[in-house]
Short mmCIF file of C-alpha atoms in Angstrom, two decimals:
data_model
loop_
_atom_site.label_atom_id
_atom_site.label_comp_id
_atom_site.label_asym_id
_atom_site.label_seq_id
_atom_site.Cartn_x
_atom_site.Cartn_y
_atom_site.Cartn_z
CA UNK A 1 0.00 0.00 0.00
CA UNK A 2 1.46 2.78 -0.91
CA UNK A 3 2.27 5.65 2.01
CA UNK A 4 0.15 9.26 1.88
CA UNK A 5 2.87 12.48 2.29
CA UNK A 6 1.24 14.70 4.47
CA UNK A 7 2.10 18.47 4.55
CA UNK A 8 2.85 19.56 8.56
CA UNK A 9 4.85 22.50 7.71
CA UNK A 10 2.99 25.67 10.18
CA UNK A 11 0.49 27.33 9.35
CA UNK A 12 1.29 30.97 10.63
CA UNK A 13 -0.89 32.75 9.50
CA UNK A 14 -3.96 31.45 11.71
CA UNK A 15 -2.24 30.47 14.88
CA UNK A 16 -0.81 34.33 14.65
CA UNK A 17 -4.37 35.79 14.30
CA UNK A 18 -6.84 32.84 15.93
CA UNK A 19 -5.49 33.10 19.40
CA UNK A 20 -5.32 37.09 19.95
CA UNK A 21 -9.21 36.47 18.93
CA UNK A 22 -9.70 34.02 21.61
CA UNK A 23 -8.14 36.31 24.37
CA UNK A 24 -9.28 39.34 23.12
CA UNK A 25 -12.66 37.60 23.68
CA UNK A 26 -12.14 36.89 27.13
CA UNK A 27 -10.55 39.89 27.93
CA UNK A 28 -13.83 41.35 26.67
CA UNK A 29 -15.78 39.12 28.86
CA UNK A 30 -13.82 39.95 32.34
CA UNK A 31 -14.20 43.90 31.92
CA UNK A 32 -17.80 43.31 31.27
CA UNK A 33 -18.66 41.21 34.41
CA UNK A 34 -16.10 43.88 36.44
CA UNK A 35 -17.19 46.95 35.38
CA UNK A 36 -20.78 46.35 35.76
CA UNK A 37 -21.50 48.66 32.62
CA UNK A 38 -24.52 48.72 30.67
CA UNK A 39 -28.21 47.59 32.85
CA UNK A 40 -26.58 45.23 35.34
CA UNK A 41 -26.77 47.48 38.06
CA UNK A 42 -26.80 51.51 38.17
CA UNK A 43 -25.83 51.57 41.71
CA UNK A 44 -22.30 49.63 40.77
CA UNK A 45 -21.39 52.38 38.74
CA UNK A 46 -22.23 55.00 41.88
CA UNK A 47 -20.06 53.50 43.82
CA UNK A 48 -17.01 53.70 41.53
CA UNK A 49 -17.62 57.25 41.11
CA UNK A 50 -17.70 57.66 45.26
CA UNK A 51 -14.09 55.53 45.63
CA UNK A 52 -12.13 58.30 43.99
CA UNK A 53 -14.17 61.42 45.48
CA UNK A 54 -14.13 63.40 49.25
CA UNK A 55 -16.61 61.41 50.89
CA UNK A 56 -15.63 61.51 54.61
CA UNK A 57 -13.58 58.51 56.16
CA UNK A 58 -13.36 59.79 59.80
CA UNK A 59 -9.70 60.46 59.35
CA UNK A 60 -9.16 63.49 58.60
CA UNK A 61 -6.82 65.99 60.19
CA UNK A 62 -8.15 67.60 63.54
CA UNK A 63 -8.20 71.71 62.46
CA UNK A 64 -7.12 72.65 66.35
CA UNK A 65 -3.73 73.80 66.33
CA UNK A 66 -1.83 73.17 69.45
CA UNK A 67 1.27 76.51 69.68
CA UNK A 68 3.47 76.38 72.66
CA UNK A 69 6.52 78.94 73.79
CA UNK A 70 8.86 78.23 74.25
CA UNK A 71 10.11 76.44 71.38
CA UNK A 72 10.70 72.22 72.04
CA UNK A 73 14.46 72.30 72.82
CA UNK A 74 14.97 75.78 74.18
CA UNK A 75 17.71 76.31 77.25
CA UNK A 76 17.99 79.05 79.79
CA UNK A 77 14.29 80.33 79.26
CA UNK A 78 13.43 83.25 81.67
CA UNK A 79 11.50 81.89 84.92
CA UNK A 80 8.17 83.66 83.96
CA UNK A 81 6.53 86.27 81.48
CA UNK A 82 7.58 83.42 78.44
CA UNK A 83 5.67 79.93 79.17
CA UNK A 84 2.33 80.34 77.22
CA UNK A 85 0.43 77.50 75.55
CA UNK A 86 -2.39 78.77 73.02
CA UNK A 87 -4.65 77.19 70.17
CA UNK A 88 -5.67 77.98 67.06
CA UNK A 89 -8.66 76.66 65.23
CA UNK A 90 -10.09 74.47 68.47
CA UNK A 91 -10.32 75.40 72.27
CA UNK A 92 -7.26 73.13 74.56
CA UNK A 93 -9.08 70.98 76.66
CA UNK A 94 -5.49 69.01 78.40
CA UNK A 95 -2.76 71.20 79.61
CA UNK A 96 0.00 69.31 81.64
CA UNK A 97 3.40 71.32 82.63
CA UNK A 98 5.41 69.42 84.91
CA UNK A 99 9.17 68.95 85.72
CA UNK A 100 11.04 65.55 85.94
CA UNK A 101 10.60 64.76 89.13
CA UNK A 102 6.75 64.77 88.20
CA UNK A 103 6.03 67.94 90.27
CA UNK A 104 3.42 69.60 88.50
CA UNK A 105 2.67 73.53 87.31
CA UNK A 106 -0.54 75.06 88.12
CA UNK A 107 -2.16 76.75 85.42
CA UNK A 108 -4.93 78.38 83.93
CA UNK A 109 -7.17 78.45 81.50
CA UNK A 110 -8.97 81.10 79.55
CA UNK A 111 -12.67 80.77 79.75
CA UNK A 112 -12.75 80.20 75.54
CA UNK A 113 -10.17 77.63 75.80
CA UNK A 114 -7.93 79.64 73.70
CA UNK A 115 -4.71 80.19 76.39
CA UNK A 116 -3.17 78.33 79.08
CA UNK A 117 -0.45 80.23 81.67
CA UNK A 118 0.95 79.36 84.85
CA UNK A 119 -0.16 80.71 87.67
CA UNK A 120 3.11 81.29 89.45
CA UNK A 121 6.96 81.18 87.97
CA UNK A 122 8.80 78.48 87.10
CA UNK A 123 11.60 77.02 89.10
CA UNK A 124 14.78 77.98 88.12
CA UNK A 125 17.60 75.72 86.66
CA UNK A 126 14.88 72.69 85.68
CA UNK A 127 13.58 71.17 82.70
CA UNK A 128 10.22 70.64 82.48
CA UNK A 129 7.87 68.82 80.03
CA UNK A 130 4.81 70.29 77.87
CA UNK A 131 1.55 68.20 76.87
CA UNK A 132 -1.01 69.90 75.27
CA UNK A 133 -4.43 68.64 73.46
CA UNK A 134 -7.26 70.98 71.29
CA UNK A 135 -10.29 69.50 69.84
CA UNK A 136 -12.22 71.42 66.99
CA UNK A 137 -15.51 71.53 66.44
CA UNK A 138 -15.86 67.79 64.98
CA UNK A 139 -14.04 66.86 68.09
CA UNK A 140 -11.05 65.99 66.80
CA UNK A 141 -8.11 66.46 68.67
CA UNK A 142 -4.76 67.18 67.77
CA UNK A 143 -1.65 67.10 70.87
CA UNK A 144 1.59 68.54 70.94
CA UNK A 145 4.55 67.68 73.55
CA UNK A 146 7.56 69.56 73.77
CA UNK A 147 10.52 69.80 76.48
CA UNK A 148 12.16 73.50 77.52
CA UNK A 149 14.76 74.42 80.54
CA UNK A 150 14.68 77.61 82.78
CA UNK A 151 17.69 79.30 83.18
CA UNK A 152 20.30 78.73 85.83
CA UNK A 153 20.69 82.18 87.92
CA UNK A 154 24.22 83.53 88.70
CA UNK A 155 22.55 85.73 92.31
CA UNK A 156 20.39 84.56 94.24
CA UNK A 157 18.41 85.24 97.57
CA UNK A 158 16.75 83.10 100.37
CA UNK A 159 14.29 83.92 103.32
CA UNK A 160 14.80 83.39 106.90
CA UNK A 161 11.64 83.36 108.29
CA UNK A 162 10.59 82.86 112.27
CA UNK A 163 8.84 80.99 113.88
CA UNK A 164 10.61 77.19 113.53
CA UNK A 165 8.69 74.84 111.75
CA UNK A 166 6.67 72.82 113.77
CA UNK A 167 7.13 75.47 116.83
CA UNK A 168 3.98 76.37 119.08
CA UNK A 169 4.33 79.90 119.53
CA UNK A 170 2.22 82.76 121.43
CA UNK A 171 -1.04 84.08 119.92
CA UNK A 172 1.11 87.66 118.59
CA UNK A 173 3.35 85.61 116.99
CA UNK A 174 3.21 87.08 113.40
CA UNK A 175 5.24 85.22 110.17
CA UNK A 176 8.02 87.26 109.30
CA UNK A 177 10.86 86.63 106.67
CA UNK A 178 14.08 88.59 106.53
CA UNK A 179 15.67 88.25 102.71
CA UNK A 180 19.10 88.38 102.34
CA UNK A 181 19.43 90.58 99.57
CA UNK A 182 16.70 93.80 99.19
CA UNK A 183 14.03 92.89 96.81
CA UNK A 184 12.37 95.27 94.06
CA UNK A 185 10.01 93.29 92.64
CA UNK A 186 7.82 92.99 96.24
CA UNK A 187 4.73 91.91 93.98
CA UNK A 188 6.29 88.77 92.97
CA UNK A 189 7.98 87.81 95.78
CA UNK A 190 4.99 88.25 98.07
CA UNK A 191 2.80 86.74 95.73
CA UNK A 192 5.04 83.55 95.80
CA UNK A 193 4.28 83.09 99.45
CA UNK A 194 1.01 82.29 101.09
CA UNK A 195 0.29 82.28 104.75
CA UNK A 196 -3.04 80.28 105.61
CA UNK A 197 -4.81 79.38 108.79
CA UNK A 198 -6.73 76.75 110.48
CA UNK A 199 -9.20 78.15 111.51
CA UNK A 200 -9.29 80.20 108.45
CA UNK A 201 -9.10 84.02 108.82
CA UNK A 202 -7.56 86.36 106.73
CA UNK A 203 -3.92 87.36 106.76
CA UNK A 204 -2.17 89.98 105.01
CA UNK A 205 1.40 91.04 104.59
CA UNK A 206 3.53 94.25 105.32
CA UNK A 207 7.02 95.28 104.01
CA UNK A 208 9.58 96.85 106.37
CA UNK A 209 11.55 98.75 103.51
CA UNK A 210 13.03 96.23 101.08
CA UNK A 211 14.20 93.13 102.96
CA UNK A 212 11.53 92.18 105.37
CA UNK A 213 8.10 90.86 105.00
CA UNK A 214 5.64 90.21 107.76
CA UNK A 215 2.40 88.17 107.88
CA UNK A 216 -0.43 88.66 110.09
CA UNK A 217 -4.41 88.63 111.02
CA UNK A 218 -6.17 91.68 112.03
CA UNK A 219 -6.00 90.90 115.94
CA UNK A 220 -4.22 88.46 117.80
CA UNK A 221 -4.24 84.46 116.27
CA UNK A 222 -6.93 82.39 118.12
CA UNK A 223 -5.56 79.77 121.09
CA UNK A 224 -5.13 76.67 118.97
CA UNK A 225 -4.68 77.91 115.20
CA UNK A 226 -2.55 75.73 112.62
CA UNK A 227 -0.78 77.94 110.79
CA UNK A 228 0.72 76.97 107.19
CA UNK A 229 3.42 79.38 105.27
CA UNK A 230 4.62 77.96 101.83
CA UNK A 231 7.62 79.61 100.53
CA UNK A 232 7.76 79.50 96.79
CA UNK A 233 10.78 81.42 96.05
CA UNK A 234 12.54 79.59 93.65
CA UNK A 235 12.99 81.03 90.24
CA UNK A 236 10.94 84.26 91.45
CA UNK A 237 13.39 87.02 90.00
CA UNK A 238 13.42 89.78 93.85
CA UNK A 239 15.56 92.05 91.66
CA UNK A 240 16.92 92.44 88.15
CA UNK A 241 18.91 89.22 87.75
CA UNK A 242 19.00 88.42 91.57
CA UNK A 243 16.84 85.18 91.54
CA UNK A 244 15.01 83.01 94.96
CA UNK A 245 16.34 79.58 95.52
CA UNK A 246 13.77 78.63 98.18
CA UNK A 247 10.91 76.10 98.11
CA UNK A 248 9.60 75.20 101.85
CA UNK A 249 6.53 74.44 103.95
CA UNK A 250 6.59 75.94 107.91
CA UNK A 251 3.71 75.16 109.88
CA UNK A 252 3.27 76.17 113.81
CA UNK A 253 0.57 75.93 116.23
CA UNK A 254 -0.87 78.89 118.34
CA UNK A 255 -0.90 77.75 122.05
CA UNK A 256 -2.72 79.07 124.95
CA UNK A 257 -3.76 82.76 125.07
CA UNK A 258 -1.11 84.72 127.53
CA UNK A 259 -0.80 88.68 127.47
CA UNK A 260 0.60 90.89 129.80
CA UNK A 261 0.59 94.29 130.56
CA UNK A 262 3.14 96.24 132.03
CA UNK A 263 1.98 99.60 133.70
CA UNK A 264 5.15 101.80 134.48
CA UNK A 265 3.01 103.73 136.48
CA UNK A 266 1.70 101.51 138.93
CA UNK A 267 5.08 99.79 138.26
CA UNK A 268 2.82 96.26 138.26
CA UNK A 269 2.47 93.56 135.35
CA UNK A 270 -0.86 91.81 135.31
CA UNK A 271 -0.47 88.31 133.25
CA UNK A 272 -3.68 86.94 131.99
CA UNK A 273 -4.02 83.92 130.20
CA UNK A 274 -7.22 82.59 128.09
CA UNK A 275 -8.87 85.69 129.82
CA UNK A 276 -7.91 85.05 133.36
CA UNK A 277 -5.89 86.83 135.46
CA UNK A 278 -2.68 84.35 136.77
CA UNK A 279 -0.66 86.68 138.38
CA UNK A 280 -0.04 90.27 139.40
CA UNK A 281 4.08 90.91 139.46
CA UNK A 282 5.71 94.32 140.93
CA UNK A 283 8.34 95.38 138.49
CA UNK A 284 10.83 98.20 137.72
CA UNK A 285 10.45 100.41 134.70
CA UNK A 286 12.66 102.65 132.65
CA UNK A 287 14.37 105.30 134.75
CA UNK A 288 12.79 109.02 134.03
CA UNK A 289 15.70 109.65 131.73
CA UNK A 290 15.89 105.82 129.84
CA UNK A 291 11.99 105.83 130.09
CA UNK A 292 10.61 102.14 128.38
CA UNK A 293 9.12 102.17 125.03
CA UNK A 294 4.97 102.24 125.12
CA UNK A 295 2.88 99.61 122.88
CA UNK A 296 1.92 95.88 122.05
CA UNK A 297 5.95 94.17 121.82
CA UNK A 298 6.03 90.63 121.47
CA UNK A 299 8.47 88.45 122.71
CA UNK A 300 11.32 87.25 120.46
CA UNK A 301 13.75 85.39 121.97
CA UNK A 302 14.17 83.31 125.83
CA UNK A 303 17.28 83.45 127.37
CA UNK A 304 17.96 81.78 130.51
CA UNK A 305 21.00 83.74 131.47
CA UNK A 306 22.77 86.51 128.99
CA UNK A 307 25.23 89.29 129.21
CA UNK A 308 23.63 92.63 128.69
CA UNK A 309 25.89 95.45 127.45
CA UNK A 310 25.56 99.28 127.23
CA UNK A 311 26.98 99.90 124.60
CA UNK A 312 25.42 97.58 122.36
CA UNK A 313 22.66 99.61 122.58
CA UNK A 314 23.59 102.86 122.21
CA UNK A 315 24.47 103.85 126.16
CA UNK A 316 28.40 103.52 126.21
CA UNK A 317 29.83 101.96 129.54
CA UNK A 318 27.03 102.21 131.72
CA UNK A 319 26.52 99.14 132.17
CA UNK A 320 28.24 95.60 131.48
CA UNK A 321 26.46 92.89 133.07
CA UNK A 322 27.20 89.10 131.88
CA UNK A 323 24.64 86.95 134.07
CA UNK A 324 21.85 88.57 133.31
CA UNK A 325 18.54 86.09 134.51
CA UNK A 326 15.48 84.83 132.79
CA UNK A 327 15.98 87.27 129.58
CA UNK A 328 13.31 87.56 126.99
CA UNK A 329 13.52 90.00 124.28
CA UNK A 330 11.06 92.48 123.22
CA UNK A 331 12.65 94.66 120.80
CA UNK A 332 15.48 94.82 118.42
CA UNK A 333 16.75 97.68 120.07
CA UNK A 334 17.46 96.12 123.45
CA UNK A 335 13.95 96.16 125.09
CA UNK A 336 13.83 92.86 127.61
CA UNK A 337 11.80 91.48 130.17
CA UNK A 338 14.19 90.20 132.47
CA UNK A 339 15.34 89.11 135.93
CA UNK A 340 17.19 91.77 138.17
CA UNK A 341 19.41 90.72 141.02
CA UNK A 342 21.25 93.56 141.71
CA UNK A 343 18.39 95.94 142.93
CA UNK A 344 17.45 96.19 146.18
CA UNK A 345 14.14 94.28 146.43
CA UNK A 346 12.67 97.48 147.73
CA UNK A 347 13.00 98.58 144.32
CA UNK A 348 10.34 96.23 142.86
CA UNK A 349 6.71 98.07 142.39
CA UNK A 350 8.28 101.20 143.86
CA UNK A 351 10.43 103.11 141.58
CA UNK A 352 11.85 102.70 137.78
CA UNK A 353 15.09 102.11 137.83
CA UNK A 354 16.11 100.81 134.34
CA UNK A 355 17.79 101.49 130.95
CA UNK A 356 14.35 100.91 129.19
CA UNK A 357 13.57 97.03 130.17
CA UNK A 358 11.51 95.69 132.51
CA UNK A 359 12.72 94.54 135.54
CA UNK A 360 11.42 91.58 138.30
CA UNK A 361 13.15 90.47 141.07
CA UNK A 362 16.06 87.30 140.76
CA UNK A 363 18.79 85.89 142.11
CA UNK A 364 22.07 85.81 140.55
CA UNK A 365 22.54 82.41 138.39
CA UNK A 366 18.82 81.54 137.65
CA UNK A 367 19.27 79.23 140.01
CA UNK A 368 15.89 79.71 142.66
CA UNK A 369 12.50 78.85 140.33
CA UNK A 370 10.57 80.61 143.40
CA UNK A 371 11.22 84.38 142.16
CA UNK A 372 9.18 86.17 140.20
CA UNK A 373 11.05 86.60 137.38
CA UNK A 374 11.89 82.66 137.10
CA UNK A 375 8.18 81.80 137.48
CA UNK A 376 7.62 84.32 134.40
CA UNK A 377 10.43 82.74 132.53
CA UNK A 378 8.94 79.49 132.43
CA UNK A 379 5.27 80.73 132.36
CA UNK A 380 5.68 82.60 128.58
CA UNK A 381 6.75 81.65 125.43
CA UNK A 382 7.56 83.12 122.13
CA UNK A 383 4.92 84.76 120.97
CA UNK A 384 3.10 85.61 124.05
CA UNK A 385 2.49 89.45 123.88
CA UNK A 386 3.41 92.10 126.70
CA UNK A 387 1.90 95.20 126.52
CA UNK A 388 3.62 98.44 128.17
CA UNK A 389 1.57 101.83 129.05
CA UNK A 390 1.78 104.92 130.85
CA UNK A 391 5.07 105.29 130.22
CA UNK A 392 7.06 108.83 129.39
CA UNK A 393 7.71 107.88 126.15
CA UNK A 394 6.50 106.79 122.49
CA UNK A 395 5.04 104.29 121.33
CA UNK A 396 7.70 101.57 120.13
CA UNK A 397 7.66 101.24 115.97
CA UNK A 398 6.52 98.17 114.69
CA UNK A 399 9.39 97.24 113.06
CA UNK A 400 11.81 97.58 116.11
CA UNK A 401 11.27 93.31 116.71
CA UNK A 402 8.23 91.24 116.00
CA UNK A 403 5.93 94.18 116.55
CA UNK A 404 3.25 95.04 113.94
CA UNK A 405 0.41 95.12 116.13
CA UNK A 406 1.36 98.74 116.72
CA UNK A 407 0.26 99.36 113.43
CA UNK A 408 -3.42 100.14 112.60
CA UNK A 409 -5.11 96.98 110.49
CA UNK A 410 -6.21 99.85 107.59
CA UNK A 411 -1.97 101.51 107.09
CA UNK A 412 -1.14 97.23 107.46
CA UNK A 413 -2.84 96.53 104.01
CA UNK A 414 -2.14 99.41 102.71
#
């Protein structure tokens, strides 16, 4: 049988254009079942249209604007007058200032949200760290955080202050606080310290020229007060470039009620405590040419035995004395109540005798606790008030020692 040739050389031309045909067909077939295009569905073709508009997503950018000075980074930034957080665009609804030891800054803010500011300076020589957060009117909130350091002063100044912390003083015991270099700025430095009671009443303060500050109530503290004085002085600027270094709480406690009055007249001292009469003491007075100061003098300082000299005080050699018995001081000047063992006892609740103090009868050494000036001694404390009258001479000054009741309430707040 004879064999058929049979031609199987390609045939180009069709495989070339019959397969394109087939893919082009379903090619054609996918982007009509994807696109739903012509009748298949109106809404299909809606919601291609919305995937490449602004529909909202609920993330869009918050439009608050959260601005705080000083800039994130800044070093040796002035104490106050620069911290100010503000926004823009939205109201700030978290404000948090605090150093790195966690303590924090009080603040406030404006009524429209707009501003936040501290409410008192900022400590000097300390970083502190900034978080902020503003909604806008969708509520969205945007936040900020930024870190800044205060400056680290080259002067500074502290307060010693009286009473001791954690003292129980008399009830004419005022707060006062002796600076150590003369202040200028009195506004600041007074506003960085508060003086509060327990039971509250108010209390105001008084400069004595430009380095002392005293704190007191209108009359006398109640028996029994807690009194609290917080002394925020660090980074508040007292005078150009001259700086406070000083952060401390000082409470004391008001004891019993005790005031005496002295009458150089009468040359007696009647001592009533809590409104009762304890004891009526014969005394000696300043001498008609050292006459003793009039007015409300509060006592200072307790000294068991001290040396007392004349010329300390402004009266040369006349007198030297280096034992001197159951001292307590009432002025700055020199004013004491104290023992006297060297006057006759005579002299006691008959004549004034003195350079100015007031005298009660002692023995030498402070030895007996049966005289009058011993049991005086160890009746008062510091604080307790003695009042002097009808004395020849003025009335003392309230800043000669702890005396500021001398002063009329109205010229105190002045």
């Amino acid at each position: 049988m004879g064999r058929t040739r049979v031609n199987l050389q390609p045939i180009r031309g069709r495989v070339r254009t019959g397969l394109p045909a087939v893919l082009l067909g379903a090619a054609l077939l996918l982007t009509s079942a994807c696109s739903g295009g012509g009748n298949s569905g109106g809404s299909g073709g809606d919601n291609g249209k919305a995937g490449g508009g602004t529909a909202k997503t609920g993330t869009e950018a918050s439009k608050a604007v959260v601005n705080v000075k000083p800039d994130d980074g800044s070093k040796e930034v002035a104490t106050s007058g620069v911290l100010k957080i503000t926004s823009s665009g939205g109201k700030l609804t978290t404000v948090t200032v605090a150093d790195t030891k966690g303590n924090a800054v009080e603040g406030k803010l404006a009524a429209d949200g707009a501003t936040w500011e501290p409410a008192r300076n900022l400590a000097a020589a300390t970083e502190y760290k900034v978080h902020a957060v503003a909604k806008d009117e969708a509520g969205r909130e945007s936040a900020k955080d930024t870190t800044f350091s205060t400056l680290t002063p080259q002067n500074t100044f502290v307060g010693h202050y009286t009473p001791e912390d954690g003292s129980t003083v008399g009830v004419g015991m005022p707060v006062s606080i002796n600076f150590t270099r003369g202040i200028t700025n009195t506004e600041a430095v007074e506003k960085a310290i508060t003086v509060t009671a327990e039971p509250s009443v108010p209390i105001e303060g008084h400069w004595f020229g430009n380095d002392r500050l005293d704190f007191r109530p209108e009359k006398y503290w109640a028996a029994g007060t807690k009194v609290t004085v917080k002394l925020a002085l660090d980074g508040v600027e007292g005078r150009p470039g001259v700086y406070g270094k000083q952060t401390r709480t000082v409470t004391f406690t008001v004891g019993r009620s005790q005031v005496t009055t002295v009458d150089a007249t009468s040359k007696k001292m009647e001592v009533v405590r809590d409104g009762q009469v304890l004891k009526t003491i014969p005394i000696t007075a300043g001498a008609p040419s050292t006459t003793t100061y009039n007015g409300q003098m509060v006592i200072s300082e307790k000294y068991k035995v001290t040396r007392m000299n004349g010329a300390t005080v402004g009266f040369g050699g006349e007198y030297d004395i280096s034992d001197v018995p159951h001292a307590m001081r009432l002025s700055t000047s020199g004013t004491f109540v104290h023992g006297n063992y060297w006057a006759p006892s005579s002299t006691f609740g008959s004549e004034n005798v003195s350079h100015g103090c007031v005298g009660l009868e002692d023995e030498r050494g402070a030895g007996d606790p049966n005289t009058p000036a011993a049991w005086f001694y160890d009746e008062s404390m510091i604080g307790d008030v003695v009042v002097v009258k009808n004395s020849k001479d003025k009335q003392i000054a309230p800043d000669n020692g702890l005396n500021g009741w001398n002063m009329d309430w109205a010229e105190w707040i002045k």
